[in-house]
Short mmCIF file of C-alpha atoms in Angstrom, two decimals:
data_model
loop_
_atom_site.label_atom_id
_atom_site.label_comp_id
_atom_site.label_asym_id
_atom_site.label_seq_id
_atom_site.Cartn_x
_atom_site.Cartn_y
_atom_site.Cartn_z
CA MET A 1 151.59 179.50 91.34
CA GLN A 2 154.10 177.69 89.52
CA LYS A 3 153.40 174.55 92.03
CA ILE A 4 149.70 175.35 91.89
CA PHE A 5 149.62 175.87 87.62
CA ARG A 6 151.72 172.22 88.24
CA ILE A 7 148.61 170.74 90.54
CA ALA A 8 146.31 172.49 87.73
CA GLY A 9 147.72 170.48 85.35
CA VAL A 10 147.49 166.83 86.87
CA LEU A 11 143.98 167.77 88.44
CA MET A 12 143.17 168.61 84.13
CA SER A 13 145.30 165.34 83.18
CA ALA A 14 143.71 163.52 86.28
CA ALA A 15 139.80 164.43 83.94
CA THR A 16 141.13 163.39 80.69
CA LEU A 17 141.95 160.13 81.94
CA LEU A 18 138.69 159.76 83.55
CA ALA A 19 136.49 161.41 80.48
CA SER A 20 139.23 159.65 77.27
CA SER A 21 138.69 155.84 79.43
CA LEU A 22 134.78 156.94 80.03
CA HIS A 23 134.41 157.76 76.72
CA SER A 24 135.88 154.40 74.87
CA SER A 25 133.80 152.18 76.93
CA TRP A 26 130.20 153.83 75.36
CA GLY A 27 128.07 151.83 73.80
CA GLU A 28 128.05 147.16 73.23
CA ASP A 29 131.14 147.36 70.12
CA THR A 30 133.60 148.01 73.45
CA VAL A 31 131.43 145.47 75.83
CA LEU A 32 134.43 142.76 75.56
CA ALA A 33 136.97 145.68 75.66
CA LEU A 34 135.95 146.75 79.38
CA GLU A 35 135.38 143.36 79.87
CA ALA A 36 139.18 142.37 79.76
CA GLN A 37 139.68 145.69 82.35
CA SER A 38 137.95 144.74 84.76
CA HIS A 39 138.52 140.94 84.86
CA SER A 40 141.71 138.78 85.61
CA SER A 41 142.78 137.14 81.99
CA PRO A 42 141.23 133.79 81.89
CA SER A 43 142.24 130.58 81.88
CA LYS A 44 143.12 128.49 80.27
CA LYS A 45 140.44 125.95 80.68
CA ASP A 46 138.09 128.69 80.49
CA LEU A 47 140.22 129.20 76.50
CA SER A 48 140.11 125.39 76.53
CA ASP A 49 135.86 125.01 76.98
CA PRO A 50 134.32 128.30 74.78
CA PRO A 51 130.26 129.70 76.15
CA MET A 52 127.95 127.86 75.29
CA THR A 53 124.77 128.89 73.02
CA VAL A 54 121.33 128.66 75.00
CA ASP A 55 120.70 126.94 72.62
CA ASP A 56 123.32 123.76 72.85
CA ALA A 57 122.54 124.09 76.76
CA VAL A 58 119.00 122.79 75.37
CA ARG A 59 120.42 119.75 73.35
CA ILE A 60 122.76 118.99 76.10
CA ALA A 61 119.88 118.91 78.83
CA LEU A 62 118.72 116.57 76.82
CA GLU A 63 120.40 114.38 76.84
CA LYS A 64 121.60 114.05 79.51
CA ASN A 65 119.46 115.40 82.65
CA PRO A 66 118.84 112.40 84.27
CA ASN A 67 115.12 112.67 85.44
CA LEU A 68 114.15 112.95 81.16
CA ILE A 69 116.08 110.21 81.36
CA SER A 70 113.76 108.52 83.27
CA PHE A 71 110.01 108.89 81.91
CA LYS A 72 111.59 107.70 79.03
CA LYS A 73 112.19 105.41 80.29
CA THR A 74 108.76 105.18 82.27
CA TRP A 75 107.54 105.54 78.01
CA ILE A 76 109.74 102.84 77.03
CA GLY A 77 107.78 100.52 79.34
CA THR A 78 105.03 100.68 79.54
CA LYS A 79 104.62 100.83 75.03
CA ASP A 80 106.26 97.69 75.76
CA LEU A 81 102.84 97.05 77.89
CA GLU A 82 100.63 96.74 74.94
CA LYS A 83 99.85 94.57 73.85
CA THR A 84 99.61 92.12 77.14
CA ALA A 85 95.34 92.41 76.72
CA LEU A 86 95.97 90.58 73.78
CA ALA A 87 96.66 88.21 74.50
CA PRO A 88 95.18 84.75 75.26
CA ALA A 89 95.04 82.73 78.27
CA ASP A 90 97.13 80.33 79.03
CA PRO A 91 95.36 76.76 79.28
CA LEU A 92 94.26 74.45 81.83
CA LEU A 93 96.31 70.14 80.86
CA GLN A 94 95.40 67.93 82.82
CA TRP A 95 96.27 64.15 82.87
CA GLU A 96 95.67 61.34 84.81
CA TYR A 97 95.85 57.52 85.40
CA GLY A 98 93.49 54.85 87.13
CA GLY A 99 91.02 52.27 87.22
CA GLY A 100 87.16 52.26 88.04
CA GLU A 101 84.58 49.47 88.17
CA GLN A 102 80.75 49.25 87.06
CA GLY A 103 79.72 48.67 89.80
CA ASN A 104 77.12 46.31 91.47
CA GLY A 105 74.80 44.91 89.57
CA GLN A 106 72.56 41.36 88.18
CA ASN A 107 74.15 39.75 85.49
CA VAL A 108 71.34 39.19 83.09
CA LEU A 109 71.78 36.51 80.64
CA ALA A 110 71.44 36.44 76.73
CA ASN A 111 67.12 34.80 77.15
CA GLY A 112 66.06 37.00 79.92
CA SER A 113 66.75 33.81 82.64
CA SER A 114 68.91 34.95 86.17
CA PHE A 115 72.51 32.89 86.45
CA GLN A 116 71.77 32.31 89.69
CA GLY A 117 75.31 32.31 91.41
CA VAL A 118 76.94 35.91 93.01
CA GLN A 119 74.63 38.58 93.03
CA SER A 120 75.90 42.41 92.94
CA VAL A 121 79.51 42.10 92.65
CA GLY A 122 80.97 44.54 90.48
CA LEU A 123 82.83 44.56 87.18
CA PRO A 124 86.50 45.60 86.81
CA TYR A 125 86.88 47.88 84.17
CA PRO A 126 90.64 47.52 82.61
CA ASN A 127 93.35 50.47 84.41
CA GLY A 128 93.37 53.31 81.66
CA SER A 129 94.39 57.21 81.85
CA ASN A 130 92.23 60.78 80.77
CA TRP A 131 93.20 63.70 79.61
CA ALA A 132 91.37 66.91 79.18
CA ILE A 133 92.06 71.14 77.85
CA VAL A 134 90.50 73.79 79.61
CA GLN A 135 90.33 77.17 76.92
CA SER A 136 89.49 80.11 78.53
CA PHE A 137 87.81 82.59 76.87
CA LEU A 138 86.64 86.91 77.46
CA PHE A 139 84.09 88.20 76.38
CA PRO A 140 84.37 89.28 72.05
CA GLY A 141 85.08 93.20 72.90
CA LYS A 142 87.04 92.57 76.82
CA ALA A 143 90.53 92.32 74.70
CA LEU A 144 89.80 94.94 72.22
CA TYR A 145 89.13 97.21 74.53
CA GLY A 146 91.80 96.10 77.55
CA TYR A 147 94.47 96.68 74.56
CA LYS A 148 92.84 100.51 74.07
CA VAL A 149 93.32 101.64 78.21
CA ASN A 150 97.04 99.70 77.59
CA LYS A 151 96.89 102.79 74.51
CA ASP A 152 95.89 105.70 76.73
CA ASN A 153 98.60 104.53 78.76
CA THR A 154 100.82 104.65 76.79
CA GLU A 155 99.46 108.23 75.73
CA ILE A 156 100.26 109.07 79.11
CA ALA A 157 103.17 107.92 79.98
CA TYR A 158 104.62 109.73 76.69
CA ASP A 159 102.69 113.20 77.36
CA SER A 160 104.31 113.36 81.14
CA TYR A 161 107.06 112.80 78.87
CA ARG A 162 107.03 115.36 76.81
CA VAL A 163 105.65 118.05 79.84
CA GLN A 164 109.00 116.62 81.42
CA ARG A 165 110.84 118.09 77.98
CA VAL A 166 109.27 121.09 77.43
CA GLN A 167 109.54 122.02 81.93
CA LEU A 168 113.22 121.14 80.91
CA ARG A 169 113.72 123.27 78.21
CA ASN A 170 112.58 125.98 80.28
CA GLN A 171 113.71 126.13 82.89
CA THR A 172 117.71 125.23 81.09
CA GLU A 173 116.38 128.29 79.26
CA MET A 174 115.74 130.53 82.45
CA ALA A 175 119.16 129.64 84.20
CA CYS A 176 120.81 130.59 81.52
CA TYR A 177 119.59 133.79 80.87
CA GLN A 178 119.54 133.62 84.85
CA TRP A 179 123.49 133.86 83.94
CA LEU A 180 123.61 135.54 81.63
CA LEU A 181 122.33 138.36 83.44
CA SER A 182 124.64 137.36 87.31
CA ARG A 183 128.03 138.25 84.55
CA GLU A 184 126.77 141.50 83.21
CA THR A 185 126.27 142.00 86.94
CA LEU A 186 129.18 141.51 87.68
CA ARG A 187 131.31 143.19 84.84
CA LEU A 188 129.07 146.36 85.33
CA ASN A 189 129.92 146.06 88.77
CA ASP A 190 133.46 146.15 88.10
CA GLU A 191 133.36 149.01 85.30
CA LEU A 192 131.25 151.08 87.91
CA GLN A 193 134.50 150.52 90.75
CA THR A 194 136.83 151.62 88.02
CA TRP A 195 134.80 154.74 87.29
CA LEU A 196 135.02 155.04 91.12
CA ARG A 197 138.12 154.38 91.51
CA ARG A 198 139.46 156.96 89.56
CA VAL A 199 136.46 159.96 90.43
CA LEU A 200 137.83 159.40 93.19
CA GLU A 201 141.73 160.23 92.28
CA ILE A 202 140.51 163.54 90.46
CA THR A 203 138.64 164.82 93.83
CA LYS A 204 141.26 163.85 95.64
CA ALA A 205 143.32 165.98 93.60
CA LYS A 206 140.74 168.64 93.54
CA LEU A 207 140.61 168.17 97.16
CA SER A 208 144.53 169.42 97.34
CA VAL A 209 143.64 172.17 95.49
CA GLY A 210 141.47 173.70 98.19
CA SER A 211 138.17 172.79 95.09
CA VAL A 212 135.95 170.54 97.02
CA GLN A 213 136.00 169.78 100.60
CA ILE A 214 136.43 166.55 102.62
CA LEU A 215 133.23 165.63 102.74
CA ASP A 216 133.03 164.75 98.38
CA VAL A 217 135.83 162.35 99.44
CA VAL A 218 134.35 160.52 102.47
CA ASN A 219 131.50 160.37 99.72
CA ALA A 220 133.59 159.47 97.44
CA ARG A 221 135.19 156.19 99.44
CA VAL A 222 131.40 155.46 100.63
CA ALA A 223 130.20 154.87 97.25
CA LEU A 224 132.57 152.82 96.04
CA SER A 225 132.88 150.98 98.89
CA GLN A 226 129.32 150.29 98.26
CA ALA A 227 130.64 149.06 95.29
CA ARG A 228 132.73 146.26 95.93
CA LEU A 229 129.72 145.06 98.24
CA ASP A 230 127.69 145.00 96.53
CA ARG A 231 129.82 142.87 93.86
CA LEU A 232 130.14 140.21 96.83
CA SER A 233 126.69 139.47 96.23
CA ALA A 234 127.31 140.18 92.30
CA ARG A 235 129.65 136.94 92.87
CA TYR A 236 127.76 135.05 94.94
CA GLN A 237 124.78 135.49 92.45
CA LEU A 238 127.12 134.27 90.32
CA GLU A 239 127.82 131.30 91.86
CA VAL A 240 124.24 130.21 92.11
CA ALA A 241 124.05 130.47 88.99
CA LYS A 242 127.36 128.44 87.36
CA LYS A 243 125.58 125.49 89.24
CA GLN A 244 122.02 125.94 88.49
CA LEU A 245 123.05 125.78 85.13
CA ASN A 246 125.51 123.05 85.40
CA THR A 247 122.55 120.17 87.46
CA LEU A 248 120.92 121.00 85.24
CA LEU A 249 123.28 120.45 82.04
CA GLY A 250 124.56 117.08 83.84
CA PHE A 251 127.89 119.00 84.73
CA SER A 252 129.87 118.57 88.07
CA MET A 253 128.76 121.98 90.11
CA ASP A 254 132.12 122.84 89.70
CA ARG A 255 132.64 123.97 86.05
CA GLU A 256 132.53 126.72 84.56
CA THR A 257 130.24 126.39 82.14
CA ARG A 258 129.89 129.16 79.96
CA ILE A 259 126.60 130.75 78.10
CA ALA A 260 127.92 133.24 74.42
CA PRO A 261 125.88 136.44 74.38
CA VAL A 262 122.05 136.57 73.05
CA PRO A 263 121.86 138.83 69.91
CA ASP A 264 119.40 141.80 69.98
CA PRO A 265 115.75 141.04 69.66
CA ASP A 266 113.18 141.03 66.94
CA PRO A 267 109.61 141.82 67.43
CA LEU A 268 106.74 138.60 67.52
CA THR A 269 105.22 137.60 64.58
CA VAL A 270 102.83 135.17 65.03
CA PRO A 271 98.84 136.62 65.74
CA MET A 272 98.16 135.28 68.97
CA SER A 273 95.14 133.37 67.64
CA GLU A 274 97.25 130.79 65.97
CA LEU A 275 100.32 131.02 68.94
CA GLU A 276 96.49 129.44 71.04
CA ALA A 277 95.67 126.89 68.04
CA ARG A 278 98.84 125.45 68.23
CA ALA A 279 98.63 125.36 72.10
CA ILE A 280 95.75 123.23 72.52
CA GLU A 281 97.45 121.35 69.56
CA ASN A 282 100.19 120.34 70.71
CA ARG A 283 100.67 121.15 74.59
CA PRO A 284 101.80 118.46 76.78
CA ASP A 285 99.52 117.93 79.43
CA LEU A 286 96.71 119.53 77.64
CA LEU A 287 97.32 115.77 75.16
CA GLN A 288 96.96 114.24 78.82
CA ALA A 289 94.87 115.83 79.89
CA ARG A 290 92.72 114.07 77.07
CA ALA A 291 94.15 111.03 76.55
CA THR A 292 93.23 110.79 80.51
CA VAL A 293 89.84 111.52 78.72
CA ASP A 294 89.96 108.97 76.63
CA LEU A 295 91.25 106.31 78.94
CA ASN A 296 87.78 106.48 80.91
CA ARG A 297 85.50 106.17 78.13
CA HIS A 298 87.51 103.01 77.14
CA GLN A 299 87.87 102.73 81.39
CA LEU A 300 83.94 102.77 80.59
CA THR A 301 83.26 100.50 78.16
CA LEU A 302 85.00 98.07 79.74
CA ALA A 303 82.72 98.76 83.21
CA LYS A 304 79.52 97.64 80.18
CA LEU A 305 81.38 94.65 79.39
CA GLY A 306 81.20 93.10 82.82
CA PHE A 307 78.03 92.11 82.99
CA LEU A 308 78.11 90.25 80.03
CA PRO A 309 79.63 86.55 80.60
CA ASP A 310 83.22 84.87 79.51
CA TYR A 311 83.81 81.91 78.87
CA GLN A 312 85.62 78.28 78.75
CA LEU A 313 85.91 75.90 75.73
CA THR A 314 86.91 72.01 76.29
CA GLY A 315 87.32 69.30 75.77
CA SER A 316 88.05 65.50 76.85
CA GLU A 317 88.70 62.02 76.30
CA GLY A 318 88.26 58.80 78.85
CA GLY A 319 87.32 60.43 82.68
CA GLU A 320 84.17 60.07 85.20
CA SER A 321 82.60 61.01 82.28
CA CYS A 322 82.69 57.50 80.62
CA TYR A 323 82.91 55.33 84.20
CA GLY A 324 86.13 56.39 85.56
CA PHE A 325 89.41 55.63 83.91
CA SER A 326 88.33 53.10 81.59
CA GLY A 327 90.70 53.56 78.61
CA LEU A 328 87.38 52.90 76.37
CA ASN A 329 87.20 55.37 73.89
CA CYS A 330 85.59 57.75 74.72
CA TRP A 331 85.71 62.19 73.94
CA TYR A 332 84.04 64.93 74.67
CA VAL A 333 84.20 68.20 74.16
CA GLY A 334 81.49 71.52 74.95
CA VAL A 335 81.71 75.18 76.34
CA GLN A 336 81.08 76.34 79.76
CA ILE A 337 79.80 79.45 80.33
CA ASN A 338 80.79 81.72 83.72
CA VAL A 339 76.83 83.28 84.02
CA PRO A 340 77.31 86.67 85.97
CA ILE A 341 74.65 86.62 87.70
CA PHE A 342 75.79 88.75 91.06
CA ALA A 343 77.64 90.88 88.89
CA PRO A 344 75.37 93.76 89.85
CA ILE A 345 76.12 93.40 92.27
CA LYS A 346 78.82 95.16 92.32
CA GLN A 347 78.98 96.17 88.19
CA ASN A 348 77.26 98.54 88.62
CA LEU A 349 78.46 100.09 91.30
CA GLN A 350 81.83 99.84 88.87
CA TYR A 351 80.11 101.11 86.23
CA ASN A 352 78.70 104.72 87.92
CA SER A 353 81.84 104.70 89.61
CA GLN A 354 83.14 104.31 86.40
CA ALA A 355 80.91 107.13 84.73
CA GLU A 356 81.52 109.04 87.71
CA MET A 357 85.32 109.31 86.90
CA LEU A 358 84.25 109.76 83.00
CA ARG A 359 83.09 113.31 83.81
CA ALA A 360 85.28 114.15 85.60
CA ALA A 361 88.53 114.32 83.10
CA ASP A 362 85.69 115.88 80.98
CA TRP A 363 85.37 118.97 83.11
CA GLN A 364 89.27 118.75 83.68
CA TYR A 365 90.19 119.16 80.58
CA ARG A 366 87.60 121.92 79.31
CA TRP A 367 89.18 123.19 82.61
CA GLN A 368 93.26 122.88 81.37
CA SER A 369 92.06 124.48 78.07
CA ALA A 370 91.01 127.69 79.10
CA GLN A 371 93.73 128.36 81.69
CA VAL A 372 96.25 127.43 78.32
CA ARG A 373 93.85 129.75 76.55
CA LEU A 374 94.35 132.53 78.70
CA ALA A 375 97.93 131.38 80.04
CA VAL A 376 99.41 132.13 75.96
CA ASP A 377 96.96 135.43 76.09
CA ASN A 378 99.27 136.61 79.46
CA LEU A 379 102.58 135.08 77.96
CA TYR A 380 101.88 137.50 74.96
CA SER A 381 101.20 140.23 76.52
CA GLN A 382 104.40 140.62 78.51
CA VAL A 383 106.82 139.20 75.68
CA VAL A 384 105.55 142.02 74.12
CA LEU A 385 105.82 144.33 76.84
CA ALA A 386 109.83 142.96 76.91
CA TYR A 387 110.45 143.78 74.18
CA ARG A 388 108.72 147.25 74.23
CA GLN A 389 110.74 148.34 77.61
CA TYR A 390 114.56 146.82 75.74
CA ARG A 391 113.83 148.92 72.52
CA MET A 392 112.78 152.21 75.38
CA ASN A 393 115.74 151.16 77.39
CA ALA A 394 119.16 150.62 75.20
CA ASP A 395 116.62 153.57 72.29
CA GLU A 396 116.12 155.88 74.92
CA ILE A 397 116.94 155.60 78.13
CA LEU A 398 121.08 154.61 77.84
CA PRO A 399 121.35 157.14 75.78
CA GLN A 400 120.20 160.15 77.17
CA SER A 401 121.82 159.00 80.39
CA ARG A 402 125.52 158.38 78.92
CA LEU A 403 124.34 161.76 77.35
CA ALA A 404 124.07 162.88 81.02
CA PHE A 405 126.84 161.59 82.66
CA GLU A 406 128.83 163.43 80.01
CA LEU A 407 127.83 166.02 80.62
CA ALA A 408 127.75 165.84 84.22
CA LEU A 409 131.49 165.26 83.59
CA THR A 410 132.25 168.27 82.67
CA GLY A 411 130.29 170.55 84.60
CA TYR A 412 132.90 169.29 87.30
CA GLU A 413 135.63 169.81 85.32
CA ASN A 414 134.45 173.14 85.56
CA GLN A 415 133.42 173.20 88.53
CA LYS A 416 130.44 174.25 87.12
CA ASN A 417 128.43 171.03 89.08
CA ASP A 418 129.50 168.89 92.05
CA PHE A 419 130.38 165.93 93.43
CA LEU A 420 127.49 164.35 94.05
CA TYR A 421 125.97 165.42 91.81
CA LEU A 422 129.08 163.52 89.83
CA ILE A 423 128.11 160.26 92.04
CA ASN A 424 124.27 160.39 90.86
CA ALA A 425 125.32 160.28 87.32
CA VAL A 426 127.69 157.04 87.22
CA GLN A 427 125.62 155.01 89.39
CA ALA A 428 122.46 156.97 86.18
CA TYR A 429 124.34 155.18 83.41
CA ARG A 430 126.00 152.68 85.42
CA GLN A 431 121.43 151.61 86.41
CA ALA A 432 120.91 151.99 83.38
CA GLN A 433 123.63 150.20 80.90
CA TYR A 434 121.89 147.20 83.72
CA ASN A 435 118.48 148.24 82.83
CA ARG A 436 118.40 147.91 78.72
CA TYR A 437 120.15 144.45 79.19
CA GLN A 438 118.02 143.52 81.84
CA SER A 439 115.14 144.36 79.77
CA LEU A 440 117.49 141.98 76.64
CA VAL A 441 116.97 138.90 79.45
CA ALA A 442 113.44 139.52 80.27
CA TYR A 443 112.20 139.15 76.75
CA TYR A 444 114.00 136.32 76.76
CA GLN A 445 112.75 135.01 79.23
CA ALA A 446 108.90 135.40 78.49
CA ILE A 447 109.87 134.49 75.40
CA SER A 448 110.55 131.29 76.73
CA ASN A 449 108.02 130.79 79.21
CA LEU A 450 105.74 131.74 75.41
CA GLU A 451 107.13 128.47 74.29
CA ALA A 452 106.15 126.30 76.79
CA ALA A 453 102.53 127.62 77.79
CA VAL A 454 102.87 126.80 73.95
CA GLY A 455 104.30 123.58 73.93
CA THR A 456 106.16 123.88 70.81
CA PRO A 457 110.20 126.62 70.09
CA LEU A 458 108.41 129.04 68.46
CA GLY A 459 110.64 128.34 66.04
CA GLN A 460 109.84 125.89 64.99
CA ILE A 461 105.72 127.76 63.99
CA ALA A 462 105.12 129.31 60.67
CA GLY A 463 105.77 131.28 59.82
CA SER A 464 107.29 133.34 63.23
CA THR A 465 111.06 134.66 63.91
CA SER A 466 113.23 133.57 65.48
CA HIS A 467 114.86 134.89 68.41
CA LYS A 468 117.32 132.12 69.68
#
């Protein structure tokens, strides 16, 4: 009898130890303590690199990402070409040297009588030089609209750069949230293994006194092995998330980058109509489509101006109009006009083509505007849904799962329920913890997608609640 009492005492001590350890693990306030118990001590490198916030990660990505820098340089390079359309053409300068003669003809005396001598002999002129200058000009208005076309191209390049900024911000935030979810999955798995090991110890102790079957011990070992298997996947997902984040931040893929936990969210306070209006005004890809419409409109005007002639201003001293290289003080100025006689053969086709391009760009802008409104509407609903799911998981399901786990543990200690009931309660409680954190991450991901759809962080919109 004393031996049986000693075994029962050991069993009750193990159960008490399990209960106290599990009770101490409930709640947000003890997450860091559980993580310290579940993981090995951090390395010195981890201690030297404190966790960065999501905003810090976004700032680093916007500063160091090579793809974004490439788009920025393209925009700056395009901007430098704007005023080239206003630059005049280079003048054509001409200088020549030579001589000539008057040509054949009779020499006539002053009194009208003919000079009897050698007939039809050309009289030479002295050697001389001539110069000329030709300056070409476009018809008034062509250069101005060429400048407008260049500005439209600059605006399109700038909007492309802004599109990349919005996409990079969204990608970086999503990578941060994925890292947080992978980290939490790994932490919960380590915590689950701790629970299952202690459940296995208690089950072995109960088996020694014959209060459970050997099948319960086998099931406990299977559950523990499954948790270890799940840890391999969780560890791999964390490595993938880390490398993805480091790549976006411009770090080495092996760097131990850590992200600080996100706070408890607040409900979205900005009305959807305001977000739709802000998206139409500020979303960069929509601005790019609008700039494409302006570009095609200005190119259509240039096609109209193609029917009008260009011209050249000319000036010369000496030259053929002054009987060759005569050295005489002879000069002229004038204008030359390129008459577009054959321009309609191709210009009409260019004009019609450009008119169709303008219509296509306008229809494309209308379609993108409708898509933007639809995206904002859908993503706004996703944010509202994600917030409600988080509150339900955090305020209802998780506390109830914790209570069910406590009751299952007490019942297992008092032999009022079997082993499988306890295992199911443990796994359900762990799943409830995961669902709470997963819904938290899903809310922030929905906020990030909504900001990408609007083209502006919600914190920069008046009257909004800051979420980050």
